[in-house]
Amino acid sequence: MITTKNVIKKFGDIEVLKGINLSMREGEQCALLGGSGSGKSTLLYLLGGLDKPSSGKILVARKELDILNDEELSEFRNQKIGFVFQFHFLLPSITCLDNIYLPVKISNRPIEEYKELITMLANYLGVEHCLHKYPYQISGGEQQRINIIRALILKPKILLCDEPTGNLDSKNSEKVISLLKELATQFRSTLIVVTHSNKIAAEFERKITIEDGQLIS
Ligand code: ADP
Ligand code: MG
């Protein structure tokens, strides 16, 4: 599902990723570890088609990302990728429910088909009372959980999560991780979770660490 070959990413003169070779099967789940500033978010952005490598090949869901144009990349992200950002990006001018519906609308699917799944996920994560509020009316942890529902709604084949429990207490962190794992299993999604927590990393059979711009398994 994911193959990268010698991926290098530079920002100016600084080489952040120094030849990343990663492969993940369909349905595989892993934790991505590494110190602050080691390039974890950068790698996730590349895998999700939000940025391009300075050199190297990235193959995700049989698409060679470096040869897609911007329009093709947007479609690829909408159809294949669920992204949970480290700093959640909900649109401030629409309600949480409308934020969750965005990927559904972009893909031209009927929103009625998603109501049940949204209610189920919102109940499980304890954010049902947030659905008709605007993002500024709810807490950071609630925004994080709304963000997670939005990322999961289209049952993406690849689920990329950047410190998804950063703003949550330990009880909600556990809930979020078990939900991500459970749904990834159900949808046969390939799941990568960036985390600083050894406890969360311990939930994953496969752990990869970025150190000095390279991966160590
Ligand atoms: P992590 O997520 O592991 O904390 P990041 O991937 O965010 O690390 O960043 C890795 C390094 O790349 C850091 O030194 C950061 O300052 C730098 N960096 C990330 N994005 C950019 C950017 N858009 N422009 C310049 N430098 C960047
Ligand atoms: Mg980061």
Tab-separated table of C-alpha atoms and ligand atoms in Angstrom:
chain	number	residue	atom	x	y	z
A	1	MET	CA	0.000	0.000	0.000
A	2	ILE	CA	2.956	2.307	0.748
A	3	THR	CA	6.425	2.087	-0.771
A	4	THR	CA	9.039	4.807	-0.616
A	5	LYS	CA	12.445	4.595	-2.269
A	6	ASN	CA	15.287	6.741	-1.062
A	7	VAL	CA	13.082	9.715	-0.258
A	8	ILE	CA	14.994	12.877	0.493
A	9	LYS	CA	13.366	16.077	1.702
A	10	LYS	CA	15.285	19.305	2.067
A	11	PHE	CA	14.137	22.640	3.402
A	12	GLY	CA	16.684	25.080	2.002
A	13	ASP	CA	20.092	23.597	2.757
A	14	ILE	CA	18.826	21.391	5.522
A	15	GLU	CA	18.180	17.756	4.695
A	16	VAL	CA	15.404	16.633	7.029
A	17	LEU	CA	14.737	13.217	5.471
A	18	LYS	CA	17.924	11.533	4.267
A	19	GLY	CA	16.791	8.574	2.214
A	20	ILE	CA	13.621	7.032	3.598
A	21	ASN	CA	12.814	3.479	2.525
A	22	LEU	CA	9.506	2.354	3.926
A	23	SER	CA	7.021	-0.260	2.887
A	24	MET	CA	3.680	-1.113	4.419
A	25	ARG	CA	1.102	-3.697	3.422
A	26	GLU	CA	-2.645	-3.189	3.101
A	27	GLY	CA	-4.148	-3.177	6.581
A	28	GLU	CA	-0.817	-2.907	8.369
A	29	GLN	CA	-0.708	-0.708	11.472
A	30	CYS	CA	2.349	0.977	12.935
A	31	ALA	CA	3.547	3.617	15.373
A	32	LEU	CA	6.019	6.247	14.147
A	33	LEU	CA	8.386	7.549	16.801
A	34	GLY	CA	11.216	10.056	16.867
A	35	GLY	CA	12.385	13.173	18.680
A	36	SER	CA	10.838	16.572	18.154
A	37	GLY	CA	11.971	18.018	14.811
A	38	SER	CA	13.101	14.617	13.511
A	39	GLY	CA	10.818	14.810	10.442
A	40	LYS	CA	7.771	12.751	11.446
A	41	SER	CA	5.210	15.319	10.261
A	42	THR	CA	7.256	15.957	7.112
A	43	LEU	CA	7.166	12.249	6.255
A	44	LEU	CA	3.415	12.037	6.884
A	45	TYR	CA	2.767	15.054	4.622
A	46	LEU	CA	4.767	13.400	1.828
A	47	LEU	CA	2.885	10.096	2.190
A	48	GLY	CA	-0.422	11.960	2.152
A	49	GLY	CA	0.446	13.907	-1.001
A	50	LEU	CA	0.429	17.273	0.775
A	51	ASP	CA	4.042	18.005	-0.126
A	52	LYS	CA	6.586	16.626	-2.580
A	53	PRO	CA	9.979	15.057	-1.909
A	54	SER	CA	13.187	16.742	-3.075
A	55	SER	CA	14.079	13.394	-4.635
A	56	GLY	CA	13.072	9.737	-4.454
A	57	LYS	CA	9.905	7.806	-5.252
A	58	ILE	CA	6.670	7.557	-3.291
A	59	LEU	CA	4.088	4.971	-4.237
A	60	VAL	CA	0.816	5.026	-2.306
A	61	ALA	CA	-2.228	2.927	-3.217
A	62	ARG	CA	-0.595	2.190	-6.600
A	63	LYS	CA	-0.181	5.882	-7.399
A	64	GLU	CA	3.193	7.428	-8.027
A	65	LEU	CA	2.690	10.668	-6.142
A	66	ASP	CA	5.514	12.666	-7.723
A	67	ILE	CA	3.953	12.479	-11.194
A	68	LEU	CA	0.417	13.535	-10.211
A	69	ASN	CA	-0.618	17.126	-10.874
A	70	ASP	CA	-2.325	19.244	-8.206
A	71	GLU	CA	-5.836	18.282	-9.269
A	72	GLU	CA	-4.982	14.574	-9.322
A	73	LEU	CA	-3.333	14.912	-5.910
A	74	SER	CA	-6.457	16.536	-4.418
A	75	GLU	CA	-8.570	13.706	-5.756
A	76	PHE	CA	-6.088	11.142	-4.443
A	77	ARG	CA	-6.208	12.695	-0.952
A	78	ASN	CA	-9.989	12.817	-0.920
A	79	GLN	CA	-10.405	9.215	-2.130
A	80	LYS	CA	-7.588	7.437	-0.337
A	81	ILE	CA	-6.235	9.374	2.638
A	82	GLY	CA	-7.619	10.133	6.068
A	83	PHE	CA	-5.479	12.729	7.777
A	84	VAL	CA	-5.558	13.587	11.461
A	85	PHE	CA	-3.347	16.631	11.860
A	86	GLN	CA	-1.249	17.429	14.884
A	87	PHE	CA	-2.780	20.895	14.972
A	88	HIS	CA	-6.368	20.275	13.987
A	89	PHE	CA	-7.684	22.132	11.015
A	90	LEU	CA	-11.420	22.548	11.287
A	91	LEU	CA	-12.923	25.331	9.201
A	92	PRO	CA	-14.019	27.994	11.721
A	93	SER	CA	-16.969	29.374	9.752
A	94	ILE	CA	-19.045	26.176	9.587
A	95	THR	CA	-20.368	23.794	12.256
A	96	CYS	CA	-18.540	20.654	13.328
A	97	LEU	CA	-21.087	18.500	11.515
A	98	ASP	CA	-20.516	20.440	8.293
A	99	ASN	CA	-16.773	20.035	8.808
A	100	ILE	CA	-17.285	16.279	9.016
A	101	TYR	CA	-19.413	16.346	5.864
A	102	LEU	CA	-16.775	18.217	3.829
A	103	PRO	CA	-14.946	15.164	2.448
A	104	VAL	CA	-18.313	13.543	1.666
A	105	LYS	CA	-19.470	16.600	-0.287
A	106	ILE	CA	-16.158	16.920	-2.114
A	107	SER	CA	-16.480	13.328	-3.297
A	108	ASN	CA	-20.079	13.982	-4.459
A	109	ARG	CA	-21.535	11.254	-2.293
A	110	PRO	CA	-24.952	11.587	-0.639
A	111	ILE	CA	-24.556	12.797	2.951
A	112	GLU	CA	-27.613	10.798	4.145
A	113	GLU	CA	-25.589	7.601	3.855
A	114	TYR	CA	-23.146	8.850	6.474
A	115	LYS	CA	-25.506	10.005	9.218
A	116	GLU	CA	-25.517	6.733	11.101
A	117	LEU	CA	-21.740	6.361	11.081
A	118	ILE	CA	-21.289	9.958	12.297
A	119	THR	CA	-23.747	9.469	15.154
A	120	MET	CA	-22.073	6.218	16.147
A	121	LEU	CA	-18.568	7.728	16.123
A	122	ALA	CA	-19.648	10.937	17.866
A	123	ASN	CA	-21.357	8.923	20.599
A	124	TYR	CA	-18.366	6.691	21.095
A	125	LEU	CA	-16.004	9.667	21.341
A	126	GLY	CA	-18.365	11.714	23.526
A	127	VAL	CA	-18.746	14.645	21.132
A	128	GLU	CA	-22.370	14.296	20.055
A	129	HIS	CA	-23.168	17.597	21.791
A	130	CYS	CA	-20.554	19.338	19.607
A	131	LEU	CA	-21.950	18.473	16.189
A	132	HIS	CA	-24.098	21.594	15.787
A	133	LYS	CA	-21.583	23.943	17.376
A	134	TYR	CA	-18.827	25.920	15.704
A	135	PRO	CA	-15.224	24.870	16.341
A	136	TYR	CA	-14.513	27.940	18.531
A	137	GLN	CA	-17.356	26.912	20.865
A	138	ILE	CA	-15.729	23.616	21.854
A	139	SER	CA	-12.469	22.622	23.550
A	140	GLY	CA	-9.223	21.607	21.854
A	141	GLY	CA	-9.732	17.967	22.805
A	142	GLU	CA	-13.262	18.001	21.367
A	143	GLN	CA	-11.967	19.583	18.146
A	144	GLN	CA	-9.385	16.828	17.968
A	145	ARG	CA	-12.101	14.172	18.176
A	146	ILE	CA	-14.273	15.920	15.538
A	147	ASN	CA	-11.188	16.000	13.348
A	148	ILE	CA	-10.811	12.242	13.809
A	149	ILE	CA	-14.407	11.603	12.741
A	150	ARG	CA	-13.835	13.722	9.631
A	151	ALA	CA	-10.681	11.741	8.800
A	152	LEU	CA	-12.502	8.413	9.159
A	153	ILE	CA	-15.760	9.226	7.455
A	154	LEU	CA	-14.907	8.000	3.937
A	155	LYS	CA	-13.267	4.814	5.248
A	156	PRO	CA	-9.873	5.758	3.813
A	157	LYS	CA	-7.432	3.081	2.650
A	158	ILE	CA	-4.623	5.005	4.321
A	159	LEU	CA	-5.005	6.660	7.678
A	160	LEU	CA	-2.228	9.058	8.691
A	161	CYS	CA	-2.403	10.398	12.247
A	162	ASP	CA	-0.021	13.023	13.570
A	163	GLU	CA	-0.025	12.870	17.368
A	164	PRO	CA	-3.795	12.324	17.374
A	165	THR	CA	-3.992	12.234	21.158
A	166	GLY	CA	-1.783	15.263	21.837
A	167	ASN	CA	-4.625	17.258	23.394
A	168	LEU	CA	-6.439	14.457	25.150
A	169	ASP	CA	-6.434	13.066	28.679
A	170	SER	CA	-5.380	9.451	29.150
A	171	LYS	CA	-8.913	8.033	29.115
A	172	ASN	CA	-9.786	9.737	25.821
A	173	SER	CA	-6.356	8.893	24.389
A	174	GLU	CA	-6.998	5.212	24.950
A	175	LYS	CA	-10.444	5.494	23.375
A	176	VAL	CA	-9.087	7.277	20.316
A	177	ILE	CA	-6.270	4.773	19.784
A	178	SER	CA	-8.553	1.782	20.139
A	179	LEU	CA	-11.078	3.384	17.767
A	180	LEU	CA	-8.379	4.082	15.175
A	181	LYS	CA	-7.084	0.523	15.421
A	182	GLU	CA	-10.524	-1.027	15.349
A	183	LEU	CA	-11.747	0.957	12.344
A	184	ALA	CA	-8.466	0.502	10.479
A	185	THR	CA	-8.916	-3.239	10.994
A	186	GLN	CA	-12.541	-3.098	9.841
A	187	PHE	CA	-11.794	-0.974	6.739
A	188	ARG	CA	-8.495	-2.814	6.081
A	189	SER	CA	-6.798	0.589	6.156
A	190	THR	CA	-3.080	1.022	6.487
A	191	LEU	CA	-2.575	3.036	9.667
A	192	ILE	CA	0.365	5.174	10.795
A	193	VAL	CA	0.179	6.876	14.175
A	194	VAL	CA	2.854	9.385	15.170
A	195	THR	CA	3.246	9.423	18.930
A	196	HIS	CA	5.582	10.389	21.740
A	197	SER	CA	3.928	8.048	24.163
A	198	ASN	CA	5.580	4.689	24.853
A	199	LYS	CA	2.272	3.447	26.166
A	200	ILE	CA	0.539	4.153	22.860
A	201	ALA	CA	3.484	2.783	20.862
A	202	ALA	CA	3.216	-0.436	22.870
A	203	GLU	CA	-0.243	-0.991	21.351
A	204	PHE	CA	1.365	-1.478	17.940
A	205	GLU	CA	3.164	-4.577	16.800
A	206	ARG	CA	5.270	-2.594	14.346
A	207	LYS	CA	7.184	0.464	15.506
A	208	ILE	CA	9.392	2.612	13.328
A	209	THR	CA	11.628	5.418	14.504
A	210	ILE	CA	13.070	8.343	12.584
A	211	GLU	CA	16.558	9.148	13.741
A	212	ASP	CA	18.965	11.489	12.026
A	213	GLY	CA	16.735	11.630	8.940
A	214	GLN	CA	16.563	7.865	8.529
A	215	LEU	CA	14.223	5.098	9.611
A	216	ILE	CA	15.206	2.451	12.105
A	217	SER	CA	12.773	-0.394	12.698
B	1	ADP	P1	8.494	16.436	13.811
B	1	ADP	O1	7.109	16.296	13.296
B	1	ADP	O2	9.236	15.134	13.900
B	1	ADP	O3	8.563	17.170	15.110
B	1	ADP	P2	8.832	18.093	11.455
B	1	ADP	O4	8.646	17.136	10.339
B	1	ADP	O5	7.710	18.993	11.750
B	1	ADP	O6	9.328	17.320	12.758
B	1	ADP	O7	10.098	19.003	11.142
B	1	ADP	C1	11.374	18.455	10.837
B	1	ADP	C2	12.369	19.595	10.585
B	1	ADP	O8	12.044	20.245	9.373
B	1	ADP	C3	12.381	20.661	11.673
B	1	ADP	O9	13.698	21.086	11.851
B	1	ADP	C4	11.521	21.754	11.062
B	1	ADP	O10	11.911	23.000	11.563
B	1	ADP	C5	11.817	21.632	9.578
B	1	ADP	N1	10.681	22.036	8.747
B	1	ADP	C6	9.473	21.416	8.693
B	1	ADP	N2	8.661	22.016	7.803
B	1	ADP	C7	9.361	23.037	7.271
B	1	ADP	C8	9.071	24.033	6.294
B	1	ADP	N3	7.894	24.082	5.661
B	1	ADP	N4	10.048	24.930	6.003
B	1	ADP	C9	11.247	24.875	6.616
B	1	ADP	N5	11.587	23.971	7.543
B	1	ADP	C10	10.662	23.055	7.880
B	2	MG	MG	5.269	16.935	14.070
